[in-house]
Coordinates of N, CA and C in Angstrom, one line a residue:
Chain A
X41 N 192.3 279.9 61.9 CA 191.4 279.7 63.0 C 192.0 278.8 64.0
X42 N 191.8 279.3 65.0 CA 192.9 278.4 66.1 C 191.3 277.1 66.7
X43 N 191.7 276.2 66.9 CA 191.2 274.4 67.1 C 190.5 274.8 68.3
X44 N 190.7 276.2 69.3 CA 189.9 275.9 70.5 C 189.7 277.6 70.8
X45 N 188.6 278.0 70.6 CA 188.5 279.5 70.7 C 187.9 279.5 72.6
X46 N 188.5 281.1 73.4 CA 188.4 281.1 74.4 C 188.5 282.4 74.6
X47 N 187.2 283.0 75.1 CA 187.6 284.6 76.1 C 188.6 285.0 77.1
X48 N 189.2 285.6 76.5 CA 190.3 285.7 77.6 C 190.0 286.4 79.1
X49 N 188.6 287.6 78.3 CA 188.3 288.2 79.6 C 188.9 289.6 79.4
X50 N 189.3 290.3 80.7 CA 188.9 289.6 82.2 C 187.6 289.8 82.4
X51 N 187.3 289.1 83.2 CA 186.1 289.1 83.7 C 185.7 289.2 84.9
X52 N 184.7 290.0 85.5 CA 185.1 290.5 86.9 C 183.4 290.4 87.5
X53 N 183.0 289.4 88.5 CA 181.4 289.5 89.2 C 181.4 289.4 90.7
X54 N 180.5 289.9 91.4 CA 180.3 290.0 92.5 C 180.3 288.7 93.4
X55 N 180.8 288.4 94.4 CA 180.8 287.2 95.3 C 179.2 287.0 95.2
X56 N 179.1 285.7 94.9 CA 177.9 285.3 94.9 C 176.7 284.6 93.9
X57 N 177.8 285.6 92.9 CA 177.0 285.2 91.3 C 177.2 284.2 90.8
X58 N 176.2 283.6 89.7 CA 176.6 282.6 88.9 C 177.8 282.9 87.5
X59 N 178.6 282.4 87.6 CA 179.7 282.1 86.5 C 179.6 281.5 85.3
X60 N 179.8 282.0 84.2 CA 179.7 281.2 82.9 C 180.7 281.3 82.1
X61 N 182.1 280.3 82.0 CA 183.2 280.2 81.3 C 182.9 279.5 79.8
X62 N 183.4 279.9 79.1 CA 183.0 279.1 77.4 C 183.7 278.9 76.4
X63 N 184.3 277.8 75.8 CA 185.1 277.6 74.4 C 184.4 277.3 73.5
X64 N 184.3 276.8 72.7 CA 184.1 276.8 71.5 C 185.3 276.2 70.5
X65 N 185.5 274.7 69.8 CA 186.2 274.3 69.4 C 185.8 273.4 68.0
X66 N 186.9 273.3 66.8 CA 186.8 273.0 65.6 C 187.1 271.6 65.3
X67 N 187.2 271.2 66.0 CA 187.9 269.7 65.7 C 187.0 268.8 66.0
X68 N 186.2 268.1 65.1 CA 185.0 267.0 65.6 C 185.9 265.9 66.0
X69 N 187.2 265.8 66.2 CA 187.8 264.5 66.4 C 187.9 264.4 68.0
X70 N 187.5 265.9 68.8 CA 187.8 266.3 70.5 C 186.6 264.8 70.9
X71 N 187.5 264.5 72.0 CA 186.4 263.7 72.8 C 186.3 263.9 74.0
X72 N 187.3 264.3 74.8 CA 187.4 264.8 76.0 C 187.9 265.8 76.4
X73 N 187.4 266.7 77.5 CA 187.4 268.2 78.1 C 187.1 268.2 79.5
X74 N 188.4 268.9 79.4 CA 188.4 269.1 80.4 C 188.7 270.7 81.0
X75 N 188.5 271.1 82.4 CA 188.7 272.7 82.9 C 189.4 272.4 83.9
X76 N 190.3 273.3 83.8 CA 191.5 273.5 84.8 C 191.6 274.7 85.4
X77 N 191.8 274.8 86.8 CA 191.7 276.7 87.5 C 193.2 276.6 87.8
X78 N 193.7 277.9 87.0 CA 195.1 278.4 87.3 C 195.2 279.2 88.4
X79 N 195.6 279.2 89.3 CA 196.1 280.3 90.2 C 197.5 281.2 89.5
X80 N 197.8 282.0 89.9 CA 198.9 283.2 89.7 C 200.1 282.7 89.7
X81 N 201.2 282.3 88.7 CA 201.9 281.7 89.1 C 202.3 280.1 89.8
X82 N 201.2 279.5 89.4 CA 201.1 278.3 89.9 C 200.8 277.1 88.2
X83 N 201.3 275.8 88.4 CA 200.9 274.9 87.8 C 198.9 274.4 87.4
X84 N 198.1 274.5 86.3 CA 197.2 274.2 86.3 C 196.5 273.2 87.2
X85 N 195.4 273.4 88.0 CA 194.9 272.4 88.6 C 193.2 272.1 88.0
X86 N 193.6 270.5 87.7 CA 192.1 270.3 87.3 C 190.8 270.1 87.8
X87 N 190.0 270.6 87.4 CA 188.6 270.5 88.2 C 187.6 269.7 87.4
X88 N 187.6 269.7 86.7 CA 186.3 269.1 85.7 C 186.8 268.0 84.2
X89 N 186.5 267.1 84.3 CA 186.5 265.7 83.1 C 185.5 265.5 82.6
X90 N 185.1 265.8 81.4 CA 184.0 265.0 80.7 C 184.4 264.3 79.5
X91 N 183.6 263.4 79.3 CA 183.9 262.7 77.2 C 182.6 262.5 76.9
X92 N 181.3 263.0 77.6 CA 180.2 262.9 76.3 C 179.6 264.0 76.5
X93 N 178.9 264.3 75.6 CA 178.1 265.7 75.7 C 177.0 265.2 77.1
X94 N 175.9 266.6 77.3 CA 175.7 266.8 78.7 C 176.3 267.9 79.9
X95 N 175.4 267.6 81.0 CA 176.4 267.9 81.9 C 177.1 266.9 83.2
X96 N 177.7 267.7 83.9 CA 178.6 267.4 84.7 C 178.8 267.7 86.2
X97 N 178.4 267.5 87.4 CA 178.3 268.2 88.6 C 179.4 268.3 89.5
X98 N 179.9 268.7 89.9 CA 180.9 268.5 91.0 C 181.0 269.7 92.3
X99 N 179.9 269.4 93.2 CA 179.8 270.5 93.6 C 179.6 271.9 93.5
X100 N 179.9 273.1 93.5 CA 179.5 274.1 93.2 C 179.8 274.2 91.2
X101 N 180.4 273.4 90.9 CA 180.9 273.3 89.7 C 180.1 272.6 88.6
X102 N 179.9 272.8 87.6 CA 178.8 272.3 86.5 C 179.8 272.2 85.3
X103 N 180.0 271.0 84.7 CA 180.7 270.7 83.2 C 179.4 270.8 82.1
X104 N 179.6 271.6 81.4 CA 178.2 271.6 79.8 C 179.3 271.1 78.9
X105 N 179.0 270.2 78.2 CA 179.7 269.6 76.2 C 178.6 269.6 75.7
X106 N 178.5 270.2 74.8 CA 177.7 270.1 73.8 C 178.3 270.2 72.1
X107 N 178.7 268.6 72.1 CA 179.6 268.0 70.8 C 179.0 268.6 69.3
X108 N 177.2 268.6 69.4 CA 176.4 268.8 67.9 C 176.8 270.4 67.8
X109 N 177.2 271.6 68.8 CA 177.8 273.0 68.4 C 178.8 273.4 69.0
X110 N 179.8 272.0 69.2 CA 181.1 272.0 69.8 C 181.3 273.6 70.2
X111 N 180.6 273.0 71.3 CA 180.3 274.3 72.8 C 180.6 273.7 74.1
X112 N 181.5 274.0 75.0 CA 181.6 273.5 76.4 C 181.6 275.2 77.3
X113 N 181.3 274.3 78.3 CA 180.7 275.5 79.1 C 181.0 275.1 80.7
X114 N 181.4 275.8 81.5 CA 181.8 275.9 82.9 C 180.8 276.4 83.5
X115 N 180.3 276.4 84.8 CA 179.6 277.1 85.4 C 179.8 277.2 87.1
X116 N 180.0 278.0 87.6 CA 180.1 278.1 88.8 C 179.2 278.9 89.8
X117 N 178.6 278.4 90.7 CA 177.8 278.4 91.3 C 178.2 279.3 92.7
X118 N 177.4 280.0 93.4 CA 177.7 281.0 94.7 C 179.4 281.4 94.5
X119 N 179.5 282.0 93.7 CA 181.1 282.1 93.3 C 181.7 282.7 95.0
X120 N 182.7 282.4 94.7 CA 183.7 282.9 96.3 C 185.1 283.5 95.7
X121 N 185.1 284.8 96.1 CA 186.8 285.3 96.3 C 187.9 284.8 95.8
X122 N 188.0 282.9 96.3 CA 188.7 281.8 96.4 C 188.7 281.5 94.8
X123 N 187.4 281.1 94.5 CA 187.3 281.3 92.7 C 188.6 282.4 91.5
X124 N 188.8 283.7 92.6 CA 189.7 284.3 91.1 C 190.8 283.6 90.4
X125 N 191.3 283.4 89.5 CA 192.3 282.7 88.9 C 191.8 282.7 87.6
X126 N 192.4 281.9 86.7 CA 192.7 281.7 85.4 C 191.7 280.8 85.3
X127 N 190.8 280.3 84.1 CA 190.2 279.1 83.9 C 190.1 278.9 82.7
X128 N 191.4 277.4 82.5 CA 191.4 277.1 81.2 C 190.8 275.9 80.5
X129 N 190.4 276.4 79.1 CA 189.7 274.6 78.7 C 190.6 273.9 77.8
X130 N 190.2 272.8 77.9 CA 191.4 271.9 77.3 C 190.7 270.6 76.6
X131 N 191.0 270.1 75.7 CA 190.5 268.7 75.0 C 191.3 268.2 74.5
X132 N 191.0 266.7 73.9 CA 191.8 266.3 72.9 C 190.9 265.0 72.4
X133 N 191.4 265.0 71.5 CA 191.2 263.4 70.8 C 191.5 262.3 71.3
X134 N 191.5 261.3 70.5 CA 192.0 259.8 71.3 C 193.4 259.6 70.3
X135 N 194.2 259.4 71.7 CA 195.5 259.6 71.3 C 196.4 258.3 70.8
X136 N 197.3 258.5 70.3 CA 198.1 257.1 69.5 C 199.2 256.6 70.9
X137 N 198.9 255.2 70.8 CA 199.8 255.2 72.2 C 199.5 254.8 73.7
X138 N 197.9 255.7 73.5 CA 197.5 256.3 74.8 C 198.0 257.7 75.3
X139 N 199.1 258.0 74.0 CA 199.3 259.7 74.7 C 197.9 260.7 74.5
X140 N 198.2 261.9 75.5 CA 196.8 262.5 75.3 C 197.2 264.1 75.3
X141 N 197.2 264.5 74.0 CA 197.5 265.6 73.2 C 196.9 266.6 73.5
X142 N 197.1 267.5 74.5 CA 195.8 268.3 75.2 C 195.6 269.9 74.3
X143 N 194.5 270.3 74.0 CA 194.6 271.5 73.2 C 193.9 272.9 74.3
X144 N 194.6 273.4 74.5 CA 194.3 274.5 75.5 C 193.6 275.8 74.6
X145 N 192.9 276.0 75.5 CA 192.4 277.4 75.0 C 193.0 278.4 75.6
X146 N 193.1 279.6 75.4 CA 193.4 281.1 76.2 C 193.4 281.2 77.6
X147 N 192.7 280.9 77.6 CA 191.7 281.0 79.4 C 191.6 282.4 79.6
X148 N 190.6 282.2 80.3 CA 189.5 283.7 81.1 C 189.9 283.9 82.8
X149 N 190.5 285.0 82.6 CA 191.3 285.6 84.0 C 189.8 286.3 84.6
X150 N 189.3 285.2 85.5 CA 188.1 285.9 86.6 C 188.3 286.4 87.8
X151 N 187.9 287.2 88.2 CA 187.7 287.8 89.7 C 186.4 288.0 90.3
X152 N 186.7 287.6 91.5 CA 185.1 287.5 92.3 C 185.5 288.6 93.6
X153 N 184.2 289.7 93.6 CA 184.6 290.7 93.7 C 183.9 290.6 95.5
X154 N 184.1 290.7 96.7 CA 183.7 290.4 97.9 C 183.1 291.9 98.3
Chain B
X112 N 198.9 258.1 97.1 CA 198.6 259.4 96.3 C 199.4 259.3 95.5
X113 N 199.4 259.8 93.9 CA 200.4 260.2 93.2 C 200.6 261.8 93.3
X114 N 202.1 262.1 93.3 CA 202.4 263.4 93.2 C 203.5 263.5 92.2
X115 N 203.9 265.0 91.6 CA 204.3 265.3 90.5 C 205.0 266.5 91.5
X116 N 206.7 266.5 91.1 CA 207.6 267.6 91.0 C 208.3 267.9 90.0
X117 N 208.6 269.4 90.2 CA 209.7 270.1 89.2 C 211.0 271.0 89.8
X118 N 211.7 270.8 89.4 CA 212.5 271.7 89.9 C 213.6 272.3 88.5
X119 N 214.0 273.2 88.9 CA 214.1 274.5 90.1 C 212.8 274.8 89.9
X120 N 211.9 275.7 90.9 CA 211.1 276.5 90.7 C 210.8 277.6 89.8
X121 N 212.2 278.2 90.0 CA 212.6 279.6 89.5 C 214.0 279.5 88.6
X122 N 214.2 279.9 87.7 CA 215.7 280.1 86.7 C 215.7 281.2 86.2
X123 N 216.8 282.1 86.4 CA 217.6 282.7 85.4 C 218.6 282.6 84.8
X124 N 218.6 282.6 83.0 CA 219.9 282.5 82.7 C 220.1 283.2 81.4
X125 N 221.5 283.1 81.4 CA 221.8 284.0 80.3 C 221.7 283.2 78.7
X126 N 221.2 284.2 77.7 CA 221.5 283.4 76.6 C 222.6 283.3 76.3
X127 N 222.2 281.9 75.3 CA 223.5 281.1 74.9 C 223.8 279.8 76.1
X128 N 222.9 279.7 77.2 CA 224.1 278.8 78.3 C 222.4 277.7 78.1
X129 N 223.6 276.6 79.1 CA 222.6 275.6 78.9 C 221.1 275.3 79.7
X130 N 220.4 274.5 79.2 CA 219.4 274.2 80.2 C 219.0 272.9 80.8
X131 N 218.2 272.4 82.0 CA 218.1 271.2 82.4 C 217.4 271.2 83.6
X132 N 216.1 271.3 83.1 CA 214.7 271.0 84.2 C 214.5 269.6 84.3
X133 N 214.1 269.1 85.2 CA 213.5 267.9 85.7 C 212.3 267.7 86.3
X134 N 211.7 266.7 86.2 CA 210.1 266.1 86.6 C 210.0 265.0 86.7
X135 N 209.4 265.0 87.8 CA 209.2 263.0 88.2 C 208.1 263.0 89.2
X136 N 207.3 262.1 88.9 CA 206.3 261.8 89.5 C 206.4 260.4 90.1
X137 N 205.6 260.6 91.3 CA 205.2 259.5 92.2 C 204.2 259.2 92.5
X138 N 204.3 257.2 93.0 CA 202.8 257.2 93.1 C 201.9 256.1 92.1
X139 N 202.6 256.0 90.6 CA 202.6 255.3 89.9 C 203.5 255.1 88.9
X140 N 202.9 253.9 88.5 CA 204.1 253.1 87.4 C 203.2 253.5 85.3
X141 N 204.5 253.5 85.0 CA 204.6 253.5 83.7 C 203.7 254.5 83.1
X142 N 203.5 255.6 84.0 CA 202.7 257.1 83.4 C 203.3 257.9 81.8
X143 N 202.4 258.3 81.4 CA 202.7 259.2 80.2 C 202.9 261.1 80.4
X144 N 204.0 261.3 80.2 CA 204.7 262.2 81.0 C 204.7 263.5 79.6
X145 N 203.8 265.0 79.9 CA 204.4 265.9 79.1 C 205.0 267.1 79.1
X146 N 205.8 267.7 78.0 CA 206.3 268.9 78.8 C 205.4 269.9 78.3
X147 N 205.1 271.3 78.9 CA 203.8 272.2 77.8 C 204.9 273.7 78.5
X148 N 204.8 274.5 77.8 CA 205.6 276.1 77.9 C 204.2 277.0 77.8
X149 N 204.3 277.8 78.9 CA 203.5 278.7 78.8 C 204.0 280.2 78.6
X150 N 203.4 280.7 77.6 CA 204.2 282.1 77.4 C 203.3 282.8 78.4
X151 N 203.5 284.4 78.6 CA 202.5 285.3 79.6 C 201.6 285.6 78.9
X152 N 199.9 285.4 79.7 CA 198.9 285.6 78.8 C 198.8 284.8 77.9
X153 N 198.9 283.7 77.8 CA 198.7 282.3 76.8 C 198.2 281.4 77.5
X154 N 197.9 280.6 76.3 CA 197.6 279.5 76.6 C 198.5 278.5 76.3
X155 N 198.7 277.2 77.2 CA 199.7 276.3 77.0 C 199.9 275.3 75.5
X156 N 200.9 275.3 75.4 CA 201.7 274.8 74.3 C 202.8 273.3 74.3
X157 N 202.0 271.8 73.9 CA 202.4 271.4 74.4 C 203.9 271.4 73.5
X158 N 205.0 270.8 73.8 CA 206.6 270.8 73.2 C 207.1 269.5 73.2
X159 N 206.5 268.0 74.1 CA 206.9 266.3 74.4 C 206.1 266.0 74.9
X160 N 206.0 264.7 74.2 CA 205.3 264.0 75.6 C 205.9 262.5 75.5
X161 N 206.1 261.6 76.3 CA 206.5 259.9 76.3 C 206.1 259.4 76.8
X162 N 205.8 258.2 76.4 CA 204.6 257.0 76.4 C 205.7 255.9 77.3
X163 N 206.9 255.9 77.2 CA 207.8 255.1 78.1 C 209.4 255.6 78.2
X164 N 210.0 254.9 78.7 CA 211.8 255.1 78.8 C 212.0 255.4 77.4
X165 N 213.0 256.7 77.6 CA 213.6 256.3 76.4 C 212.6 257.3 74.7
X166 N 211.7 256.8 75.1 CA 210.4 257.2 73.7 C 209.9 258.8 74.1
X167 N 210.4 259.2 73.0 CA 210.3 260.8 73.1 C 209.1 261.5 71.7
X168 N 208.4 262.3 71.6 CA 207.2 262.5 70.5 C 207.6 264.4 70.6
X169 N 208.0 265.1 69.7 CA 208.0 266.1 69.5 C 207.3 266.8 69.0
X170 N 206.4 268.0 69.5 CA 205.4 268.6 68.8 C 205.4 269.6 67.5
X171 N 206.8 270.6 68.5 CA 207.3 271.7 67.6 C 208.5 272.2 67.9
X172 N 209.3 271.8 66.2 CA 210.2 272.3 66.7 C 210.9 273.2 67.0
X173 N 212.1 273.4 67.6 CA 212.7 274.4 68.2 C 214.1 274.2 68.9
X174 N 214.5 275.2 69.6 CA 215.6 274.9 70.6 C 216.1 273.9 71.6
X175 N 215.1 273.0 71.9 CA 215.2 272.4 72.7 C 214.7 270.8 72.6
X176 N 215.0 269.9 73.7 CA 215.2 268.5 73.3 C 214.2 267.8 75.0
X177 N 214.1 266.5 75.0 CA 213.5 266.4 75.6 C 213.5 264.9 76.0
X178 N 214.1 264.3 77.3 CA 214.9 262.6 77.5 C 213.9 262.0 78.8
X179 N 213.7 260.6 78.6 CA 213.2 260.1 79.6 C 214.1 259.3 79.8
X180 N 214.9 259.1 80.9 CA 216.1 258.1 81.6 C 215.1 257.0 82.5
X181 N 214.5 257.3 82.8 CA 214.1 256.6 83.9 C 212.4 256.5 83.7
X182 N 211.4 255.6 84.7 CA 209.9 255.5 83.8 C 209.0 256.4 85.1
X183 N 209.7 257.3 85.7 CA 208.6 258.2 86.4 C 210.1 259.7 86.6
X184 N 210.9 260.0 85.0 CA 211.9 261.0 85.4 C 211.8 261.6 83.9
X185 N 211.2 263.0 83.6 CA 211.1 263.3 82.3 C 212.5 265.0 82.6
X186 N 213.1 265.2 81.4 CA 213.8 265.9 81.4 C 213.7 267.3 80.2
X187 N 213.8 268.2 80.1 CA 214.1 269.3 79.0 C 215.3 270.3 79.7
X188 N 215.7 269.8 78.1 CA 216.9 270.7 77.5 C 217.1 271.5 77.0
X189 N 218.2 272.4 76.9 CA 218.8 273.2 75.7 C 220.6 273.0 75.8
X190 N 220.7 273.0 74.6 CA 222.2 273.0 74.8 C 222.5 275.0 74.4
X191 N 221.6 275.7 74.3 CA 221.8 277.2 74.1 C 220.5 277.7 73.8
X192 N 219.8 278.6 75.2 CA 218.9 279.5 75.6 C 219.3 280.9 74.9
X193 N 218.1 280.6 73.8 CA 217.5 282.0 73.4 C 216.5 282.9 74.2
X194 N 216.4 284.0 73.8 CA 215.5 284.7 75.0 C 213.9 284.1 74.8
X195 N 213.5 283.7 73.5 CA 212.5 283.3 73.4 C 212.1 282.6 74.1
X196 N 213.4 281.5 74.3 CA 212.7 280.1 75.4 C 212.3 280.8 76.5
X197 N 212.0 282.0 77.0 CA 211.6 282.2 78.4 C 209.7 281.9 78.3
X198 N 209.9 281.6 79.6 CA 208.5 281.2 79.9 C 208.1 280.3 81.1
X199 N 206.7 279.9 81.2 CA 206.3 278.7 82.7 C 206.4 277.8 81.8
X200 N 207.5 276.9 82.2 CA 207.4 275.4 82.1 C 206.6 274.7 82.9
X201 N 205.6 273.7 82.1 CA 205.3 272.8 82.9 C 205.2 271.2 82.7
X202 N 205.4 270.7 83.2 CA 205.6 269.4 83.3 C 203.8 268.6 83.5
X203 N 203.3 267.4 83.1 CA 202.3 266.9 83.5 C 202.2 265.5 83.0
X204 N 201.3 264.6 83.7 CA 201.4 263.0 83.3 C 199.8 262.7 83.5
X205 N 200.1 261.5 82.8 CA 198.4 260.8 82.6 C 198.5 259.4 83.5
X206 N 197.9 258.6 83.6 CA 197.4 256.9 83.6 C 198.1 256.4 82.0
X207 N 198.9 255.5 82.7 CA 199.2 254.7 80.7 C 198.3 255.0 80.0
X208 N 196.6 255.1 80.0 CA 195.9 254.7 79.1 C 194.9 255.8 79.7
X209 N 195.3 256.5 80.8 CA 194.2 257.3 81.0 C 194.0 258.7 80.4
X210 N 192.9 259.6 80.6 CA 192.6 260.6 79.9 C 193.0 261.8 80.8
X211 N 192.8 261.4 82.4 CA 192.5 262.9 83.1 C 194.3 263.1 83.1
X212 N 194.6 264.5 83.1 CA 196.1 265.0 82.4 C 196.2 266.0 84.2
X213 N 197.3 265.3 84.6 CA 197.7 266.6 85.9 C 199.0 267.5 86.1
X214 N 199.1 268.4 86.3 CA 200.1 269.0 85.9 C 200.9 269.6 87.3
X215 N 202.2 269.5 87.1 CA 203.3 270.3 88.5 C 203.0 271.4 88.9
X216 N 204.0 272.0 89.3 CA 204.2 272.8 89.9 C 204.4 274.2 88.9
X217 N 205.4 274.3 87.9 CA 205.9 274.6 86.8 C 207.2 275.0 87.4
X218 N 208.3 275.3 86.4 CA 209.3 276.1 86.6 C 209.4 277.5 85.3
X219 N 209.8 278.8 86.1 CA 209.7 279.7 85.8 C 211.1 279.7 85.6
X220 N 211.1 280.0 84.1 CA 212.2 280.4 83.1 C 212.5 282.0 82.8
X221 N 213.5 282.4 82.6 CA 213.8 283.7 82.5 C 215.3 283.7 82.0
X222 N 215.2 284.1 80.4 CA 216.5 284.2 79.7 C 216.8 285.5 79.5
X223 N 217.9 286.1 79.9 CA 218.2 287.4 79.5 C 219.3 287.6 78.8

């Protein structure tokens, strides 16, 4: 069983809809998560940090942890065109050092359809 | 601002020959620097990461090696590219002590 389970998708909704990205992960030692939107060919860029369960706001963007059924959840709001890309989740534990051991999931290749 | 480069962008090379990416970030001091390979359709995999000069942490092994000369200059190597090693490299650093992880640009590998 792989430490960070993730839809790969694709997944494909109309400009406008609400979005629901989701991992699912085995390691009660994860403390922090984070989501990253890949574009095509490009370096991951991050959008979302959390370390406690809850949520998370950042504009059209919503972080869900929920540590008691180690469930995290993305949500994007009035989706836009701009939205398609990759979106991957990522956590890790508390690391030795201060290094920070990031465990990626699959990620979910979305399109937002105009 | 801190910013993060990689270069080349793009590589081809033949197996068997050597290799030597570079990444350095600006902007701040004494960052924790890692390397992660992405295969197509995957998810990232990290391969180093170093906490300072010099201090290198390997995840899995393989073909390839991984040096910090300098405290914002991280390096990966091969001394002989298998086709496997093809893939997006990418490079990314933290805060000494911090959690949020940013990542380059990548460089796209291609061994034939």
């Amino acid at each position: 069983q792989k430490e960070v389970e993730q839809d790969p998708g694709p997944l494909s909704v109309p400009e406008g809809a609400i979005v629901s990205l989701n991992c699912t992960y085995s390691n009660s030692a994860f403390q922090y998560f984070m989501w990253y939107r890949q574009y095509s060919r490009k370096g991951p860029e991050l959008l979302m940090y959390t370390y406690s369960s809850g949520n998370k706001e950042d504009g059209r963007f919503t972080a869900q942890v929920d540590k008691s059924s180690k469930y995290i959840s993305l949500f994007i709001r009035d989706s836009q065109p701009s939205d398609s890309a990759t979106y991957l989740c990522a956590m890790s534990a508390v690391g030795v050092q201060g290094a920070q051991k990031l465990v990626f999931g699959q990620g979910t290749r979305l399109t937002i359809n105009p | 601002s801190q910013t993060i480069h990689q270069w080349p962008a793009t590589l081809v090379q033949p197996v068997g020959s050597p290799l030597s990416l570079e990444c350095t970030v600006e902007g701040t001091s004494n960052p924790n620097l890692y390397w992660y390979r992405q295969a197509a359709g995957r998810g990232l995999q990290l391969l180093f990461y170093s906490v300072g000069i010099g201090q290198i942490s390997s995840e899995v092994p393989q073909n390839l090696s991984a040096s910090r000369p300098q405290d914002r200059q991280f390096i990966l190597s091969s001394k002989k590219l298998l086709l496997s090693d093809s893939g997006f490299y990418l490079c990314a650093w933290t805060r000494e002590f911090g959690n949020e992880q940013f990542f380059g640009p990548g460089t796209r590998l291609t061994v034939l």
